[in-house]
């Protein structure tokens, strides 16, 4: 199924002018990274010129609390968790909840072993906690920029958490060229496995009769009635309290933006291969937003729109040069071409896949072709095609407030709810 949104016309003057400036600075950034490659075995997950949004573990005005985690002591891999206030069952209204939970005067300060945490803590008995689906989100940025905590990604993930009524886990994967392929893909798999480990740790904690789990890195109920903190510094060994109290990994969706869609699609293939080894995690669907696909044989859109707005083909090739190892620079590389015949997982086993494309994006044809191949083997794989839209029209900071960006997020939520709503409470059209 291929759905088009709105009547076709050219992008606005504002978008055209922004595109000129965006391409100028992006080309300089890419060229600088090529000319002066830095070596950092630990990896980087953000750039100094990116605008970062601070985490707020209390519920903000929009009703979404956030926290950052570092889950791998060997690399810079990080996460930002977005928890909507709908995860809390309260007899009070939402406004009362926001006053009660985030107010600096009413925040609980839990201190143990020198650790102080001020923010939302799930109730010890769990009676006030709702289980929500989990969305693993992979940001865009052409492999070399972006981050889980940038202003743009923060705004987008907050929007998705509220619209989908889900816990969003944004993945701060390692960037190129410090970490080339397959680092970003390995990070995606690592987070999926970490999610399963978290679910098992939470279940073990419940079975041991420890009740709720609280704190910045995890914790158990102490015999004296207060919450004790058990923190290992990286959050890798203890159950993360928000996920333990509110996450339902059996309803897991992968959502990727641009190059993040490539990572999401790879992680989806991995989940199929892993099967029951991932229990209790179950990937029920994926959303690919204008995926950063490429190939050696040009498609009509790659020819017609090679000088497209924001990301044109020449700059995208520079990004691929930075991401792929020098001895493996092939446009039909499995990381770039989803229809590369060298794949272990038959397409018929892939999860339901929603693809978002933009009219003025040179990558659109290959994304549509991939969706068509999925439909041929009876995978639910609709395409949402937005007219008068450019690459990253729904996730770029300068475009996030547009009606089209908001509509795209709402469309994604409508489709996703078919697969994440609890049985008996399916979303109705």
Coordinates of C-alpha atoms in Angstrom, one line a residue, residues 68-254:
X68 CA 20.4 9.2 30.4
X69 CA 22.2 5.9 30.9
X70 CA 25.6 4.7 29.9
X71 CA 25.3 0.9 29.5
X72 CA 28.7 -0.2 28.2
X73 CA 31.9 0.3 30.2
X74 CA 34.0 -0.4 27.1
X75 CA 32.4 2.1 24.7
X76 CA 30.6 5.4 24.6
X77 CA 27.2 3.7 23.9
X78 CA 24.5 5.6 25.7
X79 CA 20.7 5.8 26.0
X80 CA 18.1 8.4 26.8
X81 CA 14.8 7.0 28.2
X82 CA 11.6 8.9 27.6
X83 CA 8.8 8.0 30.0
X84 CA 5.3 9.5 29.5
X85 CA 3.2 10.2 32.6
X86 CA 0.5 7.9 31.2
X87 CA 2.7 5.1 32.7
X88 CA 1.5 6.1 36.1
X89 CA -1.9 5.1 37.4
X90 CA -3.0 7.8 39.8
X91 CA -6.3 8.8 41.4
X92 CA -5.3 12.4 40.9
X93 CA -5.5 14.2 37.6
X94 CA -2.5 14.6 35.3
X95 CA -1.9 18.3 36.3
X96 CA -1.9 17.2 40.0
X97 CA 0.6 14.5 39.1
X98 CA 2.9 16.9 37.5
X99 CA 2.9 19.2 40.5
X100 CA 3.3 16.3 42.9
X101 CA 6.1 14.5 41.0
X102 CA 8.4 17.2 39.5
X103 CA 8.2 20.0 42.0
X104 CA 11.6 20.7 43.3
X105 CA 10.2 21.0 46.8
X106 CA 8.4 17.6 46.6
X107 CA 11.1 15.6 44.8
X108 CA 12.3 12.7 46.8
X109 CA 16.1 12.8 47.3
X110 CA 17.3 9.3 47.7
X111 CA 20.9 9.0 49.0
X112 CA 23.0 5.9 49.6
X113 CA 26.6 5.3 49.1
X114 CA 27.1 8.9 48.1
X115 CA 24.5 8.7 45.3
X116 CA 21.8 11.4 45.3
X117 CA 18.9 11.1 42.8
X118 CA 16.1 13.6 42.4
X119 CA 13.4 12.6 40.0
X120 CA 10.5 10.2 39.4
X121 CA 10.8 6.9 41.3
X122 CA 8.3 4.1 40.6
X123 CA 6.3 3.1 43.6
X124 CA 7.7 0.3 45.6
X125 CA 4.6 -1.9 45.5
X126 CA 4.1 -1.3 41.7
X127 CA 0.4 -0.7 42.2
X128 CA 0.7 2.8 40.6
X129 CA 2.6 1.5 37.5
X130 CA 1.3 0.8 34.0
X131 CA 3.2 -1.4 31.6
X132 CA 3.8 0.3 28.3
X133 CA 5.3 -0.9 25.0
X134 CA 9.0 0.0 24.3
X135 CA 10.2 1.8 21.2
X136 CA 13.9 1.6 20.4
X137 CA 14.7 4.8 18.5
X138 CA 17.8 5.3 16.3
X139 CA 18.5 8.9 15.3
X140 CA 19.7 10.2 12.0
X141 CA 22.7 12.3 11.0
X142 CA 24.5 10.5 8.2
X143 CA 26.4 8.2 10.5
X144 CA 28.6 11.2 11.6
X145 CA 26.4 13.5 13.6
X146 CA 23.2 13.7 15.7
X147 CA 22.6 12.0 19.0
X148 CA 20.1 10.6 21.4
X149 CA 20.2 13.8 23.5
X150 CA 20.2 16.5 20.8
X151 CA 17.4 19.1 21.0
X152 CA 15.8 17.8 17.8
X153 CA 15.9 14.2 18.8
X154 CA 14.6 15.0 22.3
X155 CA 11.6 16.9 20.9
X156 CA 10.8 14.1 18.4
X157 CA 11.1 11.3 21.0
X158 CA 8.9 13.2 23.5
X159 CA 6.3 13.6 20.8
X160 CA 6.4 9.9 19.9
X161 CA 6.3 8.8 23.6
X162 CA 3.1 10.8 24.1
X163 CA 1.4 9.9 20.8
X164 CA 2.2 6.2 21.0
X165 CA 1.7 5.9 24.8
X166 CA 5.1 4.1 25.0
X167 CA 8.5 4.2 26.7
X168 CA 11.0 5.4 24.1
X169 CA 14.6 4.3 24.4
X170 CA 16.7 6.6 22.2
X171 CA 20.0 4.9 21.3
X172 CA 23.2 7.0 21.3
X173 CA 25.2 4.7 19.1
X174 CA 28.8 5.4 18.2
X175 CA 29.5 7.7 15.3
X176 CA 31.8 7.6 12.3
X177 CA 34.6 8.0 11.5
X178 CA 35.8 7.3 15.0
X179 CA 33.8 4.1 14.9
X180 CA 33.2 2.7 11.4
X181 CA 30.9 -0.1 10.3
X182 CA 29.8 -2.3 12.0
X183 CA 30.0 -0.3 15.3
X184 CA 26.6 1.4 15.0
X185 CA 24.9 -1.8 14.1
X186 CA 26.6 -3.7 16.9
X187 CA 25.4 -1.0 19.3
X188 CA 21.8 -1.5 18.1
X189 CA 22.0 -5.2 18.8
X190 CA 23.7 -4.6 22.1
X191 CA 20.8 -2.4 23.3
X192 CA 18.2 -5.0 22.2
X193 CA 20.0 -7.6 24.2
X194 CA 20.4 -5.2 27.1
X195 CA 16.6 -4.7 27.0
X196 CA 16.1 -8.5 27.4
X197 CA 18.6 -8.6 30.3
X198 CA 16.8 -5.7 32.0
X199 CA 13.5 -7.6 31.8
X200 CA 15.1 -10.7 33.3
X201 CA 16.8 -8.7 36.1
X202 CA 13.5 -7.1 36.9
X203 CA 11.7 -10.5 37.0
X204 CA 14.4 -11.9 39.3
X205 CA 14.0 -9.0 41.6
X206 CA 10.3 -9.5 41.8
X207 CA 10.6 -13.2 42.4
X208 CA 13.1 -12.5 45.2
X209 CA 10.4 -10.4 46.9
X210 CA 12.2 -7.2 46.6
X211 CA 9.2 -5.3 45.4
X212 CA 9.9 -2.1 43.5
X213 CA 13.2 -1.1 42.0
X214 CA 14.3 2.5 42.4
X215 CA 17.0 5.0 41.8
X216 CA 19.3 6.2 39.1
X217 CA 20.9 3.0 38.3
X218 CA 18.7 0.4 40.1
X219 CA 17.9 -0.5 43.7
X220 CA 15.9 -2.8 46.0
X221 CA 13.6 -2.2 48.9
X222 CA 15.5 -2.2 52.1
X223 CA 14.3 -3.8 55.3
X224 CA 14.0 -0.5 57.0
X225 CA 11.3 0.6 54.5
X226 CA 13.4 3.1 52.6
X227 CA 14.8 2.6 49.1
X228 CA 18.4 1.6 48.9
X229 CA 20.5 2.4 45.9
X230 CA 22.6 -0.2 44.2
X231 CA 24.5 1.4 41.4
X232 CA 27.4 0.0 39.4
X233 CA 28.3 3.2 37.6
X234 CA 27.2 2.1 34.2
X235 CA 23.7 0.8 34.9
X236 CA 24.8 -2.5 33.2
X237 CA 24.3 -4.9 36.1
X238 CA 21.2 -3.7 37.9
X239 CA 17.6 -3.4 36.7
X240 CA 16.8 0.1 35.4
X241 CA 13.8 1.2 37.5
X242 CA 11.7 2.9 34.9
X243 CA 11.9 0.0 32.5
X244 CA 11.4 -2.5 35.3
X245 CA 8.3 -0.8 36.5
X246 CA 6.8 0.4 33.2
X247 CA 8.4 -1.4 30.2
X248 CA 6.8 -4.3 28.3
X249 CA 9.5 -5.7 26.1
X250 CA 7.1 -8.2 24.5
X251 CA 5.7 -5.2 22.6
X252 CA 8.9 -3.7 21.2
X253 CA 9.0 -1.5 18.1
X254 CA 12.2 -0.4 16.3

